[in-house]
mmCIF file of C-alpha atoms in Angstrom:
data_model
loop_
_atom_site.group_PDB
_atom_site.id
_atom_site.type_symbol
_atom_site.label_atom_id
_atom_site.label_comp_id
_atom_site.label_asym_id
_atom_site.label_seq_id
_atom_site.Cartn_x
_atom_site.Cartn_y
_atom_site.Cartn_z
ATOM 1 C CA UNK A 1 -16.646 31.396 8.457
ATOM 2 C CA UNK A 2 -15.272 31.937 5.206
ATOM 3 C CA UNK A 3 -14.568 29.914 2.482
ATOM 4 C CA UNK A 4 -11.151 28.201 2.667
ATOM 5 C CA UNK A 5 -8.548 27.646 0.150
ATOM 6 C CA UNK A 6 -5.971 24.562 0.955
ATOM 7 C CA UNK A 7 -2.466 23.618 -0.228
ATOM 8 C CA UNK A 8 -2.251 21.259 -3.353
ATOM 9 C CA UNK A 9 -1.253 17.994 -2.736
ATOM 10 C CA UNK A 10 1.051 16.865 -5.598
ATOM 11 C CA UNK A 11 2.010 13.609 -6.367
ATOM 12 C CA UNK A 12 4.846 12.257 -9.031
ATOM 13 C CA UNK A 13 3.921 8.954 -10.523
ATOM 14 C CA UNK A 14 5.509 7.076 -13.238
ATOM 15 C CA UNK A 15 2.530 8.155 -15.921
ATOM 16 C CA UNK A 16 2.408 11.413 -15.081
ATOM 17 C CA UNK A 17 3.064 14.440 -17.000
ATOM 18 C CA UNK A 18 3.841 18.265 -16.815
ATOM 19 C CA UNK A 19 0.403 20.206 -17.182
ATOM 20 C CA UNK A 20 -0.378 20.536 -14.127
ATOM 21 C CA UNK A 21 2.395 22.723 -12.168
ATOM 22 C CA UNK A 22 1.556 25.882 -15.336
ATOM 23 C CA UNK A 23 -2.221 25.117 -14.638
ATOM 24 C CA UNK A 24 -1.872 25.712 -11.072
ATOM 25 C CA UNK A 25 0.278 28.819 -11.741
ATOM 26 C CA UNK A 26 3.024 27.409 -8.939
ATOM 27 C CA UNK A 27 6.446 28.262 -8.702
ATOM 28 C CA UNK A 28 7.550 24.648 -7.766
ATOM 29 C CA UNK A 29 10.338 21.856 -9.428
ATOM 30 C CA UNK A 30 8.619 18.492 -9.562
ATOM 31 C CA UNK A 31 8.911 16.267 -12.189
ATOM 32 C CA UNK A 32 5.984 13.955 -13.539
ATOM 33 C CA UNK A 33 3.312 15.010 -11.368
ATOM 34 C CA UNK A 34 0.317 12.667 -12.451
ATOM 35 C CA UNK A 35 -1.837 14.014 -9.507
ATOM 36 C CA UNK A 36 -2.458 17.290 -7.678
ATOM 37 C CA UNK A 37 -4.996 16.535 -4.466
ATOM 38 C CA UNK A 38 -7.097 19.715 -4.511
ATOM 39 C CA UNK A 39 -9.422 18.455 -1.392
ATOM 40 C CA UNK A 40 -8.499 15.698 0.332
ATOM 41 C CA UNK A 41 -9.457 14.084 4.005
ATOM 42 C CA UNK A 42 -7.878 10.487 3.068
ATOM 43 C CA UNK A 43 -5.790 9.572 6.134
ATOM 44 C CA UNK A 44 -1.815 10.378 5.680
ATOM 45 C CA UNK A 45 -2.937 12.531 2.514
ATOM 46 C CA UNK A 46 -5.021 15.304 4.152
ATOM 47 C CA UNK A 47 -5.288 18.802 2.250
ATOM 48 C CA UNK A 48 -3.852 21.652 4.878
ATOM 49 C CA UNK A 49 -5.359 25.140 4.680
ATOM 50 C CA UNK A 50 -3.250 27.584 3.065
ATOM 51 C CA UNK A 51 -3.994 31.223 5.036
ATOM 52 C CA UNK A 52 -6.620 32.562 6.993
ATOM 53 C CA UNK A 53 -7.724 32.321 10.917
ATOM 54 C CA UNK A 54 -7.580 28.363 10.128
ATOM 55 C CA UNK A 55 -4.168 28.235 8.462
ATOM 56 C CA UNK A 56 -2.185 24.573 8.631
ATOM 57 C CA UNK A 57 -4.911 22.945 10.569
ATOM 58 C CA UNK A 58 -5.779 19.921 8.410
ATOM 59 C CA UNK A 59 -9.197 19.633 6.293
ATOM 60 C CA UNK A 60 -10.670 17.167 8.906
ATOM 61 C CA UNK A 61 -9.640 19.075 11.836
ATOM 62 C CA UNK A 62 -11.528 21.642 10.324
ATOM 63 C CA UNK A 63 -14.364 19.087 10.088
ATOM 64 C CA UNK A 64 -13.839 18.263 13.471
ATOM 65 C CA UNK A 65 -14.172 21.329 14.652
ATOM 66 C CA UNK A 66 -16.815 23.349 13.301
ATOM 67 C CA UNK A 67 -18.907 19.946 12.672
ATOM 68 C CA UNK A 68 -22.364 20.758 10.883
ATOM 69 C CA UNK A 69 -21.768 24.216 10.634
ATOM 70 C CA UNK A 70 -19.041 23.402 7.893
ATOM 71 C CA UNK A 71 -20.164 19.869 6.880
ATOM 72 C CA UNK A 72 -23.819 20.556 6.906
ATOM 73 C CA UNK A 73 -26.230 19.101 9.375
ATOM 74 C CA UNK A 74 -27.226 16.004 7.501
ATOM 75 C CA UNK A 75 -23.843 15.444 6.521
ATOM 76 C CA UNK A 76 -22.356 15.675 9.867
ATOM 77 C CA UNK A 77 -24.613 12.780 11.146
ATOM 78 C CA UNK A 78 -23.359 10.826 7.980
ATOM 79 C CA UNK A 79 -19.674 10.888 7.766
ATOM 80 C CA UNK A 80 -19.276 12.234 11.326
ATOM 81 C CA UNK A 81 -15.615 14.181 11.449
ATOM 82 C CA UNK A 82 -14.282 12.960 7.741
ATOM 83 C CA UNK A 83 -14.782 14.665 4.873
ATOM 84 C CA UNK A 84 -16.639 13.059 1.721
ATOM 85 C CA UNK A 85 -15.360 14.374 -1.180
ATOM 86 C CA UNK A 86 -12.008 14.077 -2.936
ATOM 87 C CA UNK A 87 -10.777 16.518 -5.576
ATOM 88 C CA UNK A 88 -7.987 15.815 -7.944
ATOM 89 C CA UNK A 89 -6.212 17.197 -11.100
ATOM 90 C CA UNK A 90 -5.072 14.155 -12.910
ATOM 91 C CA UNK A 91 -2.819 14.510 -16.007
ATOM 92 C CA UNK A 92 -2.051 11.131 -18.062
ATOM 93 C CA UNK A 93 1.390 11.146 -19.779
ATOM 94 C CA UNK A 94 0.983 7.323 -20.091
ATOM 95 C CA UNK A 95 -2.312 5.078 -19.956
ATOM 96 C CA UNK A 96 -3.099 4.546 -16.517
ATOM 97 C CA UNK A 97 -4.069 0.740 -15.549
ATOM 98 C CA UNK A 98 -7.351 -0.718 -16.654
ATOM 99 C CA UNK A 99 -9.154 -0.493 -13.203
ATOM 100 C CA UNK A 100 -12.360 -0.990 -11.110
ATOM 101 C CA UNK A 101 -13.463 0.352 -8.034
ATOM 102 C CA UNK A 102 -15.805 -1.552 -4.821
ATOM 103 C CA UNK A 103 -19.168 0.076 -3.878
ATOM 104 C CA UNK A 104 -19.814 0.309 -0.321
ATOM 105 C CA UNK A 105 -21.179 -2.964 0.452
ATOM 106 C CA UNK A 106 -18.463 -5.036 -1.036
ATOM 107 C CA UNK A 107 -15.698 -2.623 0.096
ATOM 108 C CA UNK A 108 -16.770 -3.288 3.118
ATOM 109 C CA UNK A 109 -16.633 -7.149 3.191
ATOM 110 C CA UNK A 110 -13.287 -6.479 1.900
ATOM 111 C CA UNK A 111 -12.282 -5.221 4.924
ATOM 112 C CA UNK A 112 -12.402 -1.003 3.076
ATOM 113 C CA UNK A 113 -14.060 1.364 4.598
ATOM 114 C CA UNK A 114 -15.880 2.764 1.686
ATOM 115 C CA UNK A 115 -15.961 1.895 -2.204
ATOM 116 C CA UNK A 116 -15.541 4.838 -4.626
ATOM 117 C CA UNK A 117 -18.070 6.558 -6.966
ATOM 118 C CA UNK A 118 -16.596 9.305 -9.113
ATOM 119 C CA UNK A 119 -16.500 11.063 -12.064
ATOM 120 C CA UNK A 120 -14.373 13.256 -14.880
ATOM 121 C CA UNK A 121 -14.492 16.490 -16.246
ATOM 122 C CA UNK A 122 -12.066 17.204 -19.193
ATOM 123 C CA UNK A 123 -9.656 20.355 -18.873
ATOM 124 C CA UNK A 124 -7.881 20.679 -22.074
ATOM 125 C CA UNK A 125 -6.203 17.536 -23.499
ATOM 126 C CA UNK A 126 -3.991 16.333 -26.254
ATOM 127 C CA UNK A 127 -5.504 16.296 -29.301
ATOM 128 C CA UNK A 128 -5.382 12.239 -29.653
ATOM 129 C CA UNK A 129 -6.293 11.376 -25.618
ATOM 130 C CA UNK A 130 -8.309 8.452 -25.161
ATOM 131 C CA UNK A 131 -9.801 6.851 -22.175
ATOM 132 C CA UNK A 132 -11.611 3.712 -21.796
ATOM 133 C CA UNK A 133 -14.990 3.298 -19.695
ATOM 134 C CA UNK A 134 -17.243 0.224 -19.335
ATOM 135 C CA UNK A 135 -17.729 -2.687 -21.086
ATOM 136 C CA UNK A 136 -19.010 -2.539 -24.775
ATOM 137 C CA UNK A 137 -19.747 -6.440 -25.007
ATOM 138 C CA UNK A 138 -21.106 -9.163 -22.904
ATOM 139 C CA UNK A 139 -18.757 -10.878 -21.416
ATOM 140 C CA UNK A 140 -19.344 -13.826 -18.001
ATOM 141 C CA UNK A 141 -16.675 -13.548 -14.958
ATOM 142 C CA UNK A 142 -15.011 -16.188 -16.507
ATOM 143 C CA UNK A 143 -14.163 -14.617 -19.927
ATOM 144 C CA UNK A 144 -12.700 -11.914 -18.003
ATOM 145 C CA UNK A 145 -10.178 -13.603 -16.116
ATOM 146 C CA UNK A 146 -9.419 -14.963 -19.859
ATOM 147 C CA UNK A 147 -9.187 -11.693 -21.461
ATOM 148 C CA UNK A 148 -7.025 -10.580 -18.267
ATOM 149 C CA UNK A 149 -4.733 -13.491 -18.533
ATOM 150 C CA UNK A 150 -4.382 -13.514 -22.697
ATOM 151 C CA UNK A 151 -3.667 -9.670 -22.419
ATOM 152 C CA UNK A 152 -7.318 -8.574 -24.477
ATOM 153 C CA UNK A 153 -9.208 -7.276 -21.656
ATOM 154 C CA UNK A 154 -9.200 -3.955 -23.869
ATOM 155 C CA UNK A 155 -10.760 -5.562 -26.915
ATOM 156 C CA UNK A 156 -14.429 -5.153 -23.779
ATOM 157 C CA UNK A 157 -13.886 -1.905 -23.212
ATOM 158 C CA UNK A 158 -16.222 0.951 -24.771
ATOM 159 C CA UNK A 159 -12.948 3.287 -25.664
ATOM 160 C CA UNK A 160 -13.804 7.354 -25.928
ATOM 161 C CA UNK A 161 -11.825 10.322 -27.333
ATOM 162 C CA UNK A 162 -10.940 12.945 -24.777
ATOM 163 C CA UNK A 163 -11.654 16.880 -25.469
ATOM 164 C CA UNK A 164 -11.528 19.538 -23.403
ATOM 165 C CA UNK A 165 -15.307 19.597 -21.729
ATOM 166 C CA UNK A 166 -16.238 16.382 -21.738
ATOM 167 C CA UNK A 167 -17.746 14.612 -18.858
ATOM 168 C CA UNK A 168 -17.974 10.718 -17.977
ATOM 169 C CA UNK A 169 -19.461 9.387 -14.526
ATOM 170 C CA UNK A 170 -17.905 6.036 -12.811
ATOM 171 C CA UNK A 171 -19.890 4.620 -10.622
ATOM 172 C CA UNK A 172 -18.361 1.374 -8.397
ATOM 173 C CA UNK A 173 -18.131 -1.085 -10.545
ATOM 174 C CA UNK A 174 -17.486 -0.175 -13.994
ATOM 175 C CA UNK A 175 -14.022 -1.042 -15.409
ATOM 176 C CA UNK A 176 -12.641 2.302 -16.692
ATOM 177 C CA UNK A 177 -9.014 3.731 -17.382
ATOM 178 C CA UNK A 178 -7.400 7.097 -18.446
ATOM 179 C CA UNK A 179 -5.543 7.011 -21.301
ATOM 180 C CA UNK A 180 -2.667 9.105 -22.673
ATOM 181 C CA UNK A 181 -3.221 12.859 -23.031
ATOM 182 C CA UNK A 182 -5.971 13.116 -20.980
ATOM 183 C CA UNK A 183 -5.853 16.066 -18.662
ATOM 184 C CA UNK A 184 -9.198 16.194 -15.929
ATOM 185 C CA UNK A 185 -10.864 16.874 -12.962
ATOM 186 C CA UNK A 186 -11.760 13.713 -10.898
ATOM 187 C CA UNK A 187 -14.321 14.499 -8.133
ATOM 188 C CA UNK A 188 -15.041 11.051 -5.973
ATOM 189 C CA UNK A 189 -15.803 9.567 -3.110
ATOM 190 C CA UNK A 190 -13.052 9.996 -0.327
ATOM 191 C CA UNK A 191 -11.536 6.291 -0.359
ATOM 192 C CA UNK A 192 -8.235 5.436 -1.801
ATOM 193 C CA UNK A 193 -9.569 1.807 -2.669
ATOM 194 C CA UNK A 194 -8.390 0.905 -6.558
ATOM 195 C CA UNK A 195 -8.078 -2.521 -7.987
ATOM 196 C CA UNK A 196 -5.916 -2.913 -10.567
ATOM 197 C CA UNK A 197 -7.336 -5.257 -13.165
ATOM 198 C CA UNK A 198 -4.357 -4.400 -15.922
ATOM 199 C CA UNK A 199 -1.408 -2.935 -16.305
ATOM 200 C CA UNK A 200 0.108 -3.477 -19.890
ATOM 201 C CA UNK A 201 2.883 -5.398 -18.847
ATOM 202 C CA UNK A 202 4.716 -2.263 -17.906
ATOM 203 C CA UNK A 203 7.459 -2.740 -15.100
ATOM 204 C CA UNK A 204 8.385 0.444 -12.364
ATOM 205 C CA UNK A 205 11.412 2.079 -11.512
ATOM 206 C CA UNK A 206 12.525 -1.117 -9.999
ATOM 207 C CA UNK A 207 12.173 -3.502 -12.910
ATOM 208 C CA UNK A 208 8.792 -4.832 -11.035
ATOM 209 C CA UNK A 209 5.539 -5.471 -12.436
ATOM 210 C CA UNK A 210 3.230 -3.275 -10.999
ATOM 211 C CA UNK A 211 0.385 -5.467 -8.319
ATOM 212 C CA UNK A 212 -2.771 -6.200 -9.760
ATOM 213 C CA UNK A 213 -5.622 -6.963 -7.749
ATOM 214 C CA UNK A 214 -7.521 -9.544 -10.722
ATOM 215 C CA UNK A 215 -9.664 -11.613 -7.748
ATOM 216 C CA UNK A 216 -10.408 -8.762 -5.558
ATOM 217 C CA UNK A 217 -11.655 -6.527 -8.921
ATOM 218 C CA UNK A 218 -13.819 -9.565 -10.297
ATOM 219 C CA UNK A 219 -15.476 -9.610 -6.930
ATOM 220 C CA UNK A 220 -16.664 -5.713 -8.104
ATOM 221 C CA UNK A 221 -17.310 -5.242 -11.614
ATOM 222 C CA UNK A 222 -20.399 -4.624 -12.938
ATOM 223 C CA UNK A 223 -21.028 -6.277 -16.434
ATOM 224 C CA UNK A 224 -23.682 -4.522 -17.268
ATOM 225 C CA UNK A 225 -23.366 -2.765 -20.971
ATOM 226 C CA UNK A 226 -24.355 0.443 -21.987
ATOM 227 C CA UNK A 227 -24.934 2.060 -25.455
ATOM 228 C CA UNK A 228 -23.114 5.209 -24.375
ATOM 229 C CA UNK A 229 -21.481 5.847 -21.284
ATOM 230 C CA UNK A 230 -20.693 9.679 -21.803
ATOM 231 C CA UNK A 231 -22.472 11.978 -19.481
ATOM 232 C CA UNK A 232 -24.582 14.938 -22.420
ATOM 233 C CA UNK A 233 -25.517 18.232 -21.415
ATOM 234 C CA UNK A 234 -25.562 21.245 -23.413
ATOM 235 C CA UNK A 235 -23.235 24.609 -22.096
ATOM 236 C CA UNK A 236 -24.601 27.612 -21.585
ATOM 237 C CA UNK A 237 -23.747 31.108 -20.615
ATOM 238 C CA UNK A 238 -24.216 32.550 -16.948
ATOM 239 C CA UNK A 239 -26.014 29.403 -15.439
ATOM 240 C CA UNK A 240 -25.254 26.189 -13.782
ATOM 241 C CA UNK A 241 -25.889 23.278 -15.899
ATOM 242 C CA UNK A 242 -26.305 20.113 -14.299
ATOM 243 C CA UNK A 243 -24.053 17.437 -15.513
ATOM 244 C CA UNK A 244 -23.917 14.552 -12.771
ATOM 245 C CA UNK A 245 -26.129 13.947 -9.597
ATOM 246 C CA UNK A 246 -26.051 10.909 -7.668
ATOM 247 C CA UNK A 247 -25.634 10.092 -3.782
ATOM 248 C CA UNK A 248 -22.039 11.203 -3.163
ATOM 249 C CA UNK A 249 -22.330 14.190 -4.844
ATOM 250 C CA UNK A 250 -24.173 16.818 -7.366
ATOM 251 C CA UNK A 251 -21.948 18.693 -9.653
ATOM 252 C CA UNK A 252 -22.641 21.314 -12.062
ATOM 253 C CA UNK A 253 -20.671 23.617 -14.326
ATOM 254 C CA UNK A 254 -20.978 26.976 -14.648
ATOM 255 C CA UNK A 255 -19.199 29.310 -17.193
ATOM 256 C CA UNK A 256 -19.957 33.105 -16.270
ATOM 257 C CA UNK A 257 -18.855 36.551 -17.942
ATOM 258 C CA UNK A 258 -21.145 38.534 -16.011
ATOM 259 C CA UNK A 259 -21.936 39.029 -11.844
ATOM 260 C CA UNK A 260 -23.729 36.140 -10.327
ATOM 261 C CA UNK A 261 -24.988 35.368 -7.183
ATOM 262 C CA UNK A 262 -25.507 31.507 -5.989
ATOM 263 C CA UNK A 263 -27.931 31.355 -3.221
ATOM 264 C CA UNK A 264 -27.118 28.204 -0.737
ATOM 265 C CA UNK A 265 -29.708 29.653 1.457
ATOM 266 C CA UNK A 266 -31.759 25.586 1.186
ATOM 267 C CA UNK A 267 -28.593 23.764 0.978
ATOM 268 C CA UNK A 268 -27.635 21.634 4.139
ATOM 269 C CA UNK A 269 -24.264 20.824 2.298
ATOM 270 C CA UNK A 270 -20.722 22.661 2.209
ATOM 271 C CA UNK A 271 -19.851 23.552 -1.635
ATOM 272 C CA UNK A 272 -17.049 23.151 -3.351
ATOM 273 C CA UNK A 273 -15.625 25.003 -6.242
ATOM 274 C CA UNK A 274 -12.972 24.131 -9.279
ATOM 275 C CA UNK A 275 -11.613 26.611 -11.066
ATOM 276 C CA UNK A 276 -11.563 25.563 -14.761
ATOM 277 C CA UNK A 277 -10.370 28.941 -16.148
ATOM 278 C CA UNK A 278 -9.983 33.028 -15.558
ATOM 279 C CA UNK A 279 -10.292 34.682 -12.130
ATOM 280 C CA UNK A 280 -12.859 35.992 -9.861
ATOM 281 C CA UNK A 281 -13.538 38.074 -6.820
ATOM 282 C CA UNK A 282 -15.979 36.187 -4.670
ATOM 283 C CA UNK A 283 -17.960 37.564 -1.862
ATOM 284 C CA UNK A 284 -20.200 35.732 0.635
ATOM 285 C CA UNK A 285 -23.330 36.661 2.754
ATOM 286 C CA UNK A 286 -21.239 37.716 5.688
ATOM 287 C CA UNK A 287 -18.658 40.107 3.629
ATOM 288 C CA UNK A 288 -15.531 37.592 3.349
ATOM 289 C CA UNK A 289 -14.151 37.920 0.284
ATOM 290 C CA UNK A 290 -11.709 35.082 -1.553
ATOM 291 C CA UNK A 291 -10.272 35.252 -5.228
ATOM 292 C CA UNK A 292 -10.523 32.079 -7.832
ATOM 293 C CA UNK A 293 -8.879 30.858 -10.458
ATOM 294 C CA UNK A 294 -8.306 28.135 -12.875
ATOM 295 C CA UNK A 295 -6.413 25.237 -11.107
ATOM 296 C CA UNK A 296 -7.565 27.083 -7.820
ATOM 297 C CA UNK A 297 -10.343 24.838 -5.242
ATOM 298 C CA UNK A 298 -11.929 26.295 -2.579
ATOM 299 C CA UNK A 299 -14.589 24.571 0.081
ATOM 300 C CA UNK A 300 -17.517 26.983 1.099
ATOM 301 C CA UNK A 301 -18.841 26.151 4.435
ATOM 302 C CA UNK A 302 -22.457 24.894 4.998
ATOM 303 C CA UNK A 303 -23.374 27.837 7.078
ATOM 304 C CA UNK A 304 -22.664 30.394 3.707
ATOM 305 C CA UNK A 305 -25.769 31.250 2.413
ATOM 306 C CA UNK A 306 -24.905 33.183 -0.513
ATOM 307 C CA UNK A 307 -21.790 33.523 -2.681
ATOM 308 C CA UNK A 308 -21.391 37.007 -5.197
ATOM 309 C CA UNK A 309 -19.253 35.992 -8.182
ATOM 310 C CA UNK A 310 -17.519 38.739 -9.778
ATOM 311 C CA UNK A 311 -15.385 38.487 -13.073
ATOM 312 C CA UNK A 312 -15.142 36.013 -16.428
ATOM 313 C CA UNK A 313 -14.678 32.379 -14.872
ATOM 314 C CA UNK A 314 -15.326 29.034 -15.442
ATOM 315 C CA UNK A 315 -15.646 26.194 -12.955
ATOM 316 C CA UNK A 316 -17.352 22.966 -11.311
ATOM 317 C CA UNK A 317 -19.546 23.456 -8.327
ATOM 318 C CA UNK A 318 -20.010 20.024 -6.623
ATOM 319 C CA UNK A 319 -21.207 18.854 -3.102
ATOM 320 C CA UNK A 320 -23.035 15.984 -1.267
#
């Protein structure tokens, strides 16, 4: 089976900006598109294969039907026919609402069916994006609902500049928010579940103030504080270098101007890959061949054991 490429998923909000249609390289009219859903098997928002044998059958009838094969073995016996992972390009015109996610347990005394672990990767952003994650003081359950209320919840939150590279991790719990300017890639758990803790008093189109979710968040956040909550690494040429591994998912970037060949031969996972920037031909064990490039996604199937990468690009390689 060879690796599959699906249709983008994009969605207009009323923070979004207009990076992401050029990224992508689409020939499409839509105006403030916040999100584009690269990989998706969230009910009602499920990513649809673009070409090949497979074309227009949805990513979890794909699941469905090829089961461990596609999934991986372990995998398969874990989620069963959904799909873990969710891949987005997000692009921040406006702040986005100070938020918090559930982890599993809670989201699941919530009545969710999972909570949501994820993390960023920085495309290029504007030169003065900011985005906040975690708390940088102490502060009891109490003084939150405060700081909510009084309109200072910020004053908590460890705030970071945004470049083009950097990488934070989210786990469930930790309040965190995109800012303005910020352009990334978010790779997370597949759950929709987001609890609004702030919203800056902005109304919609409608003259509305936006729902928050203030009990249902304090019921999730994590108040433990952190020196730094920016994931390090150091780039390098022609080699994967690890930059977040936990149990939803492993990624790794990898930044290549010469032939490589990954070997999934030990994996019992499907892969996926982000295309950050330039284009490559990519051929797997079994002779399919599929092209990538920057604001491209494709899923490699579990059963591929090895994947030739030919040409000068950059991208994320993530699975469970």
């Amino acid at each position: 089976m060879k690796p599959l490429k699906f249709q983008p998923l994009l969605k207009s909000t009323i923070w979004g900006g207009s990076k992401i249609i050029t990224f992508k390289h689409l020939d499409v009219k839509q105006e403030n598109v916040g999100e584009s859903w690269e990989i998706s098997g969230v009910p009602g928002n499920e990513s649809i294969v673009a070409d090949g044998e497979m074309q227009g059958k949805s990513l979890n009838e794909v699941v469905a039907e090829r089961k461990g094969s596609f999934l991986g073995e372990e995998n398969y016996k874990r989620f069963g026919n959904e799909f873990p992972l969710l891949i987005k390009f997000i692009d921040a015109n406006r702040d986005l609402s100070i938020q918090v996610h559930p982890n599993d347990e809670i989201a699941k005394k919530q009545g969710k069916e999972r909570g949501k672990t994820e993390m960023w990767y920085a495309l290029p952003c504007e030169p003065d994006a900011k985005l906040y994650n975690g708390l940088k003081m102490q502060i009891t359950p109490e003084q939150y609902k405060e700081m909510v209320e009084n309109d200072t919840i910020t004053d908590a939150l460890a705030q970071y500049n945004m470049k083009e590279d950097d990488c934070f991790f989210i786990p469930a719990g930790r309040i965190h928010a995109i800012g303005t300017g910020c352009f990334v890639v978010e790779i997370q758990q597949t759950s929709d579940v987001t609890y609004r803790i702030y919203d800056f008093k902005r109304k919609d189109k409608d003259g509305n103030y936006r729902q928050l979710h203030t009990k249902e968040a304090a019921e999730c956040i994590d108040y433990t504080v952190l020196p730094d909550y920016r994931q390090h690494y150091t780039p390098a040429k022609n080699q994967g270098v690890s930059m977040v591994q936990c149990s939803y998912f492993t990624t790794a970037v990898y930044d290549l101007d010469e032939p490589m060949t990954l070997d999934y031969s030990e994996l019992d996972s499907f892969v996926i890959l982000i295309g950050l920037k330039g284009e490559s031909k990519i051929t797997d064990n079994e002779g399919n061949e599929i092209t990538l490039q920057g604001g491209e996604s494709i899923v490699v199937p579990a059963s591929t054991k090895t994947l030739k990468i030919e040409g000068t690009l950059k991208f994320l390689e993530t699975y469970v």
